[in-house]
PDB file of C-alpha atoms in Angstrom:
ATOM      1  CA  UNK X   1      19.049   1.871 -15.857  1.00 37.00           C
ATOM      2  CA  UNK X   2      21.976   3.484 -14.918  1.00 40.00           C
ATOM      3  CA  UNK X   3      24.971   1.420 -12.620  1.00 50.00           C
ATOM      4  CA  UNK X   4      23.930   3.702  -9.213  1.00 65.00           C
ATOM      5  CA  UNK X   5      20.223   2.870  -9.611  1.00 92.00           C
ATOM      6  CA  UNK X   6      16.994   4.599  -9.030  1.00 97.00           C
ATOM      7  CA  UNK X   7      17.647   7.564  -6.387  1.00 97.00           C
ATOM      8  CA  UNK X   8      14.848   9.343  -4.468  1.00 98.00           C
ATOM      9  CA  UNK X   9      15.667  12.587  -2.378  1.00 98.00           C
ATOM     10  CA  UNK X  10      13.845  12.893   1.191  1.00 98.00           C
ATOM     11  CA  UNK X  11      14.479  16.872   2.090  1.00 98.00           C
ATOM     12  CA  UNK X  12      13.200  17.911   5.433  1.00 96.00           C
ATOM     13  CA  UNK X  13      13.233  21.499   4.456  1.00 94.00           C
ATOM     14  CA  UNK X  14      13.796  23.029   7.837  1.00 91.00           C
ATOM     15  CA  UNK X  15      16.341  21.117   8.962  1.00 94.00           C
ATOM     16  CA  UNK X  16      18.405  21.285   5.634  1.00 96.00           C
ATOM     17  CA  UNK X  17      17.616  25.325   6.016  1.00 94.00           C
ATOM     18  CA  UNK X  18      19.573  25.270   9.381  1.00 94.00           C
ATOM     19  CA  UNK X  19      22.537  23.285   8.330  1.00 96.00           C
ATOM     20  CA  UNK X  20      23.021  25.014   5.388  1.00 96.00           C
ATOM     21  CA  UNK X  21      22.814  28.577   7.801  1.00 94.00           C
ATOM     22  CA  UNK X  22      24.969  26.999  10.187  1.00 95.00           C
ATOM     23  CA  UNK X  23      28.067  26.374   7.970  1.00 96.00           C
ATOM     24  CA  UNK X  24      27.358  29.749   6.455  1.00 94.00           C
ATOM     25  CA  UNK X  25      25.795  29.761   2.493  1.00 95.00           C
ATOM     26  CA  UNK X  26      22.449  29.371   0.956  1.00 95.00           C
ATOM     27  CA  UNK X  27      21.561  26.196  -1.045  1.00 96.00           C
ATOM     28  CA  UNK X  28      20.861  26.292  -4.824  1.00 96.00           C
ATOM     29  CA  UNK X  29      18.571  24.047  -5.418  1.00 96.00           C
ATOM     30  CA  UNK X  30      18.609  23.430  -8.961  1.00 96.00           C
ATOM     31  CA  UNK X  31      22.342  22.600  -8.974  1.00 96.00           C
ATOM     32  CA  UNK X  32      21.200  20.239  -6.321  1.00 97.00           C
ATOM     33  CA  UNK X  33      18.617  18.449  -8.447  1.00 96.00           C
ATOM     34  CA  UNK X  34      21.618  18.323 -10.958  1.00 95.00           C
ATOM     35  CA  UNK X  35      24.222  17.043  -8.612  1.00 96.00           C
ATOM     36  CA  UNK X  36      21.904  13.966  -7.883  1.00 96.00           C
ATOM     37  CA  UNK X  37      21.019  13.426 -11.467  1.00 95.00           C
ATOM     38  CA  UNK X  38      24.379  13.053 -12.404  1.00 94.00           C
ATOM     39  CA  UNK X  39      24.367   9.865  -9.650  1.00 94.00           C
ATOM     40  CA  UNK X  40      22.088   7.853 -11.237  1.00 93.00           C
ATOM     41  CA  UNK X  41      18.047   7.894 -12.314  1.00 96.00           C
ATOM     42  CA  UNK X  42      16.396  10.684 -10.161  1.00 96.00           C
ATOM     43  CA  UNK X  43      12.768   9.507  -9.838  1.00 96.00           C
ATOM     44  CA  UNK X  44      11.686  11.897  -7.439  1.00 96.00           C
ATOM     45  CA  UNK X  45      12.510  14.767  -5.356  1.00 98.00           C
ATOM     46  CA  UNK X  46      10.605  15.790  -2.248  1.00 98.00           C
ATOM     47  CA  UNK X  47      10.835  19.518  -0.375  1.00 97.00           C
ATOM     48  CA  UNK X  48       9.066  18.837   2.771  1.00 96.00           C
ATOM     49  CA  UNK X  49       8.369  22.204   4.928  1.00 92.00           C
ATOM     50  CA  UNK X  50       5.338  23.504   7.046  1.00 86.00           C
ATOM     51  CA  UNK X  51       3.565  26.702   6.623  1.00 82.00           C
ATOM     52  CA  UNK X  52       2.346  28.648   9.257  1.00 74.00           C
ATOM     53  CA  UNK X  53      -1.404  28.942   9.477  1.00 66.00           C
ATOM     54  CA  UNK X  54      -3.034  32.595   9.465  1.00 63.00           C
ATOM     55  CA  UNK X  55       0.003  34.318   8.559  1.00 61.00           C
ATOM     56  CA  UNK X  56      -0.812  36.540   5.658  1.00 58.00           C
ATOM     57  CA  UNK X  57       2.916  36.044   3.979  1.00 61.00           C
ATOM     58  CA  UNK X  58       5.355  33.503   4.467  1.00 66.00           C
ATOM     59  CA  UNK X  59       8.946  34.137   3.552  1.00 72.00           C
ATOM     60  CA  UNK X  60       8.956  30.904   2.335  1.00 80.00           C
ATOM     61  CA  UNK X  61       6.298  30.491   0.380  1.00 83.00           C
ATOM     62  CA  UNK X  62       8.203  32.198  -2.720  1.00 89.00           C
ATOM     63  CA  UNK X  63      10.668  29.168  -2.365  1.00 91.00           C
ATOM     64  CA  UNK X  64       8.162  26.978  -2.156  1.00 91.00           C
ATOM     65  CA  UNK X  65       6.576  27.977  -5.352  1.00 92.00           C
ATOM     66  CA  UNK X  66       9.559  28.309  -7.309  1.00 94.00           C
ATOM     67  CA  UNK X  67      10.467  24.106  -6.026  1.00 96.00           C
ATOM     68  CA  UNK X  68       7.036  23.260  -7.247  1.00 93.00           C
ATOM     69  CA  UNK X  69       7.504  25.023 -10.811  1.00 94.00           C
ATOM     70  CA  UNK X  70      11.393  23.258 -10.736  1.00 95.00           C
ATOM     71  CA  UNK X  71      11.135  19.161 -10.883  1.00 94.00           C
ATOM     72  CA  UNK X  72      10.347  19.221  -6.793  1.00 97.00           C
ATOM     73  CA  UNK X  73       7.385  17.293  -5.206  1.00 96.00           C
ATOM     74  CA  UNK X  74       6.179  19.762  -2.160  1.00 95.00           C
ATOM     75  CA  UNK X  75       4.493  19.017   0.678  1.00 94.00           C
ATOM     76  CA  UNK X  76       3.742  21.107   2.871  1.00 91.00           C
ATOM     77  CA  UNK X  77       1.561  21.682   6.062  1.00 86.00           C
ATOM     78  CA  UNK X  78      -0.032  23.759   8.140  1.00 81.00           C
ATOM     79  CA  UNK X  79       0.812  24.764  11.527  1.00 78.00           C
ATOM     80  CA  UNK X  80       0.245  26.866  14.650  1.00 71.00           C
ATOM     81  CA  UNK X  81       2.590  29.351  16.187  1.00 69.00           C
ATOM     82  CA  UNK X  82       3.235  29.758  19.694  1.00 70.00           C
ATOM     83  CA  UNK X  83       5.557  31.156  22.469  1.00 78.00           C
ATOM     84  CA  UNK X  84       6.846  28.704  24.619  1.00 75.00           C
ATOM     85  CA  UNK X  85       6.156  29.846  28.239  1.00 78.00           C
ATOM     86  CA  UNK X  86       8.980  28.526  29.994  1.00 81.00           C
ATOM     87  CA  UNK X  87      11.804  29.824  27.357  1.00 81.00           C
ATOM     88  CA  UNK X  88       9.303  32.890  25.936  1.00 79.00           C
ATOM     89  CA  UNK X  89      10.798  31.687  22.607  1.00 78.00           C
ATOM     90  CA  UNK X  90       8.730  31.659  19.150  1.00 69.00           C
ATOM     91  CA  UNK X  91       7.750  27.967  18.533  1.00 66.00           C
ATOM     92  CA  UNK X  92       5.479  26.420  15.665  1.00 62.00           C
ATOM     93  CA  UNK X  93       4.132  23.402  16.619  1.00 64.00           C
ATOM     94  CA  UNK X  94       3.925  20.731  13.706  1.00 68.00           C
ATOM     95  CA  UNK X  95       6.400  18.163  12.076  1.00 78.00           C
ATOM     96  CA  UNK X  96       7.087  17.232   8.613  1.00 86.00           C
ATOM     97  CA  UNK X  97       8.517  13.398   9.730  1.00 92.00           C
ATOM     98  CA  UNK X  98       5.510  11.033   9.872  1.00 93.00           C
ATOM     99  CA  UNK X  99       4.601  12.431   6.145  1.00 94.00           C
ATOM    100  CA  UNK X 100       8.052  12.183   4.893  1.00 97.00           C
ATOM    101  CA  UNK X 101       8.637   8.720   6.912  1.00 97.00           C
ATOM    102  CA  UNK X 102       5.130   7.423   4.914  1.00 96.00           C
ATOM    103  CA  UNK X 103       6.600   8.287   1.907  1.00 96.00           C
ATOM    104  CA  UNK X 104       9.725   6.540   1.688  1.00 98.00           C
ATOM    105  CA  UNK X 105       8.193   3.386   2.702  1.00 98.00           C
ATOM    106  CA  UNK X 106       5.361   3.368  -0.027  1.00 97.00           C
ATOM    107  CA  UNK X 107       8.551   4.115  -2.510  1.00 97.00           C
ATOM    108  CA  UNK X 108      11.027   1.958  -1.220  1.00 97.00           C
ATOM    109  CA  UNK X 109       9.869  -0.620  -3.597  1.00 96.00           C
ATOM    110  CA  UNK X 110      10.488   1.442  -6.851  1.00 96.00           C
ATOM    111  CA  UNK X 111      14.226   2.900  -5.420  1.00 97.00           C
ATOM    112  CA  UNK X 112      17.443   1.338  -5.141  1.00 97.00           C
ATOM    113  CA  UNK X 113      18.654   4.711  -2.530  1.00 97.00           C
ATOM    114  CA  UNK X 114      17.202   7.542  -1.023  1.00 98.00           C
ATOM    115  CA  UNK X 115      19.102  10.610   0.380  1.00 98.00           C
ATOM    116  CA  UNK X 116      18.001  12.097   3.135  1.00 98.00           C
ATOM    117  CA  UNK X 117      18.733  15.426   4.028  1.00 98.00           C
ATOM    118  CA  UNK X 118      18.275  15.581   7.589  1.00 97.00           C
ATOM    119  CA  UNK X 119      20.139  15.193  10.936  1.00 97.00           C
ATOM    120  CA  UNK X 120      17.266  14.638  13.273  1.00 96.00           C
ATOM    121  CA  UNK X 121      18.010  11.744  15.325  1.00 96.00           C
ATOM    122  CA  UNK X 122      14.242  10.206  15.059  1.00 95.00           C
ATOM    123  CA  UNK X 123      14.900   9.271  11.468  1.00 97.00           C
ATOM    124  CA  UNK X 124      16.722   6.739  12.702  1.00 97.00           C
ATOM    125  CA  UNK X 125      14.531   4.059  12.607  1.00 97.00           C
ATOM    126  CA  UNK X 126      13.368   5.110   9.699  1.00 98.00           C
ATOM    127  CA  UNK X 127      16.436   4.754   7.788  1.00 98.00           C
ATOM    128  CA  UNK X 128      16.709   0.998   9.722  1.00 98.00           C
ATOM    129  CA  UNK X 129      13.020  -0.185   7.797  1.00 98.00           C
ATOM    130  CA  UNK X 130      14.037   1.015   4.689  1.00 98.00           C
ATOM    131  CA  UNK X 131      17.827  -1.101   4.712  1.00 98.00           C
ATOM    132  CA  UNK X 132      15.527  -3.800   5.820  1.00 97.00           C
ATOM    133  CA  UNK X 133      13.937  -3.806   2.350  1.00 97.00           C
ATOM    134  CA  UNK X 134      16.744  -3.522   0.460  1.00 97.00           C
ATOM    135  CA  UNK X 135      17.175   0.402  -0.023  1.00 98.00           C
ATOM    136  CA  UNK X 136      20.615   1.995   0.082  1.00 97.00           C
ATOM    137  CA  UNK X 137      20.349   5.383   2.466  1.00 98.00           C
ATOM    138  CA  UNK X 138      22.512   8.387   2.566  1.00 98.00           C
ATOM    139  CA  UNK X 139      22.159  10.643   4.828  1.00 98.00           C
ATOM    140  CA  UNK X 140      23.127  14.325   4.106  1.00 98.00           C
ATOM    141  CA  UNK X 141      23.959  16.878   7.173  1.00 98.00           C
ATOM    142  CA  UNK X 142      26.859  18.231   9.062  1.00 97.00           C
ATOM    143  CA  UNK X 143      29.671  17.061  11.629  1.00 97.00           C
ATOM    144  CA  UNK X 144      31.191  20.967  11.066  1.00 95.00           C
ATOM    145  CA  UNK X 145      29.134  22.554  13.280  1.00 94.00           C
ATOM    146  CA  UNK X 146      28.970  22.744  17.249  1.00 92.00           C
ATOM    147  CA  UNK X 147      27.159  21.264  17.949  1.00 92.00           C
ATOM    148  CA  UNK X 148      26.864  19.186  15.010  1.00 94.00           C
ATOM    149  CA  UNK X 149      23.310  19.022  13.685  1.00 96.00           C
ATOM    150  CA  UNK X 150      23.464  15.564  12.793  1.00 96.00           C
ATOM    151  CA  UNK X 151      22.257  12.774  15.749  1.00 97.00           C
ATOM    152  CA  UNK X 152      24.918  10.365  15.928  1.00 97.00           C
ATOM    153  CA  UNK X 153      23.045   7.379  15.987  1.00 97.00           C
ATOM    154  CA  UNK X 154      21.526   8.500  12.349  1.00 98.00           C
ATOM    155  CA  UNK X 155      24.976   8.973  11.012  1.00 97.00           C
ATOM    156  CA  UNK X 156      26.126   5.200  12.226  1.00 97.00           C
ATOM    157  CA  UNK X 157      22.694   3.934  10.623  1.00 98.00           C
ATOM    158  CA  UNK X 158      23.010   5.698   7.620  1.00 98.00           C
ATOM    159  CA  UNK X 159      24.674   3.686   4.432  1.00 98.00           C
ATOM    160  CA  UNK X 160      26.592   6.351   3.627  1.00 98.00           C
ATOM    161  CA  UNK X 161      27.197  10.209   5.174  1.00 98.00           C
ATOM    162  CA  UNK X 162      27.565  12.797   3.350  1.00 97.00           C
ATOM    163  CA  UNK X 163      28.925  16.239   5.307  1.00 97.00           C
ATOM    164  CA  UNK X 164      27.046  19.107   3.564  1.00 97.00           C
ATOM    165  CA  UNK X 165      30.396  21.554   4.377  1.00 96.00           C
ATOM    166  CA  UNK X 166      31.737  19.142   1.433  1.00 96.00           C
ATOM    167  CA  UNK X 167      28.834  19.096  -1.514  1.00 96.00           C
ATOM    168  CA  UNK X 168      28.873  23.203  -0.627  1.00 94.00           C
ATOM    169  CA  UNK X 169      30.771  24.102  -3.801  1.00 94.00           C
ATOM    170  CA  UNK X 170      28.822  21.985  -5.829  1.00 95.00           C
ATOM    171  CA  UNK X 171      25.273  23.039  -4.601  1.00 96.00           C
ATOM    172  CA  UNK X 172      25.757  26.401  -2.537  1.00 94.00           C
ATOM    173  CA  UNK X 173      24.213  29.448  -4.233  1.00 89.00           C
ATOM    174  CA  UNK X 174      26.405  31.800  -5.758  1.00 78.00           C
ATOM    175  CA  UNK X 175      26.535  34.938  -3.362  1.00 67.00           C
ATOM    176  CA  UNK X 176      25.686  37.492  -6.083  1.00 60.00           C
ATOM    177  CA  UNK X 177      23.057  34.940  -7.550  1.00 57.00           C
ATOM    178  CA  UNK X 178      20.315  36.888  -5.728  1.00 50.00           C
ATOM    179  CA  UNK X 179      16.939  34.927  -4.963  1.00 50.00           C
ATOM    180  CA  UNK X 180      14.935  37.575  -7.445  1.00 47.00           C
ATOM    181  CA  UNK X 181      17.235  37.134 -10.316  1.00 40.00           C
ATOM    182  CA  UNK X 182      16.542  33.080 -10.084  1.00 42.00           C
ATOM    183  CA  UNK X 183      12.922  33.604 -10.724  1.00 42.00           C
ATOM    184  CA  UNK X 184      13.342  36.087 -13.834  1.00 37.00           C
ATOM    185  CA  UNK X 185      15.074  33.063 -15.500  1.00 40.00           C
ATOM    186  CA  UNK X 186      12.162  31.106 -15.691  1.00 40.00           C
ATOM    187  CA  UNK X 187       9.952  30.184 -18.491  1.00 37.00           C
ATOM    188  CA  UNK X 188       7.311  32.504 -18.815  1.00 33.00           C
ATOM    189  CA  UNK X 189       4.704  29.651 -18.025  1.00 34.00           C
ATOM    190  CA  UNK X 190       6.243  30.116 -13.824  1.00 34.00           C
ATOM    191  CA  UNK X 191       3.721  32.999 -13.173  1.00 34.00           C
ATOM    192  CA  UNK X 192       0.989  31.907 -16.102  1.00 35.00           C
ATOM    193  CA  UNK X 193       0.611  28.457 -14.568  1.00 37.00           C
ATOM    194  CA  UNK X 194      -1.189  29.750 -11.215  1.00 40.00           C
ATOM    195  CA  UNK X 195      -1.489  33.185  -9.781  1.00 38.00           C
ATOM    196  CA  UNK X 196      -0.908  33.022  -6.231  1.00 38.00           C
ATOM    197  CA  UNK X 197      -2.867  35.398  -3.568  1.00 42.00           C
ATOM    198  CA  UNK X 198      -1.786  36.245  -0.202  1.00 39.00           C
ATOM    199  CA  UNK X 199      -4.597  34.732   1.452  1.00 45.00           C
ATOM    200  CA  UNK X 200      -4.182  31.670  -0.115  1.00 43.00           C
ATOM    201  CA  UNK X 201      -3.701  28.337   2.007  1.00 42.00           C
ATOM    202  CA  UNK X 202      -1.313  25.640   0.422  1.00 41.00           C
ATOM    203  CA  UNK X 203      -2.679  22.505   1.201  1.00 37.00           C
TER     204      UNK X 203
END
């Protein structure tokens, strides 16, 4: 067992998505896998992200597929789209943080940290159970930003915080690494393993 312990990585896809936007470059995630492997055991790593029901293509979804077929646990949901009446803004109504929240209490037992990439504030008390049983948190977002997108009281709870502006040259995508070019690296088992229609729903 190595000195750091078993680590588990919590990613609330959307809200790592928009802190990664916000300071300005794209994450790569298989050089973030390998950052956190080289901190001790890596037992799991979950990409948590909803899907929006009836649309016939997702932007997503080819990121989604490509985590799946690269040592990530998805989960993902389904959700409705709407426009908010009082703003007239595009909203999508559905939340990733009672799955993700049930998951790192049924593996808090077999982990000796989990990092959480996420700034939303009602993680909080989250992060406060899992201390309570013994379970070392960091908590990955950004103070760089303004407004920051991380809620102070998670950052005071938090074990440790870790300022995504700083882990950027270690797991930021290369600017000419284009998203296309990832996928042609692949084993050739990535498209044999499942053929993928349009219409399909992920559950």
């Amino acid at each position: 067992m190595s000195s750091i312990g078993k680590i588990a990585l919590f990613i609330d896809g959307a809200n790592l998505y928009a802190t990664s936007k916000a300071l300005g470059f794209d994450i790569d995630y298989r050089r973030l896998l390998g950052e956190f492997q080289s901190r001790g055991t890596l037992l799991r790593a979950f990409y948590y992200t909803t899907v929006i029901e009836d649309q016939e293509f997702s932007s997503i979804r080819p990121l989604i597929d490509w985590l799946d077929y690269n040592g990530y646990t998805v989960v993902t949901k389904l959700t409705k789209e709407f426009v908010d009446a009082n703003t007239g803004r595009r909203k999508v109504k559905g939340s990733m943080d009672v799955d993700l929240a049930v998951s790192a209490m049924e593996l808090a037992q077999h982990v000796d940290q989990i990092v959480l990439f996420s700034g939303d504030g009602d993680f909080r008390s989250l992060v406060e159970s899992l201390q309570r049983r013994g379970v070392r948190v960091t908590v990955v977002s950004t103070l760089s930003t303004q407004p920051p997108m991380i809620a102070d009281d998670l950052r005071r709870q938090a074990d440790v915080f870790i300022d995504l502006a700083e882990l950027k040259q270690k797991v930021g995508r290369d600017p000419v690494d284009r998203p296309a070019s990832r996928e042609v690296r692949q084993p050739p088992q990535f498209l044999a393993r499942g053929t993928i229609k349009r219409d399909d729903r992920v559950e």
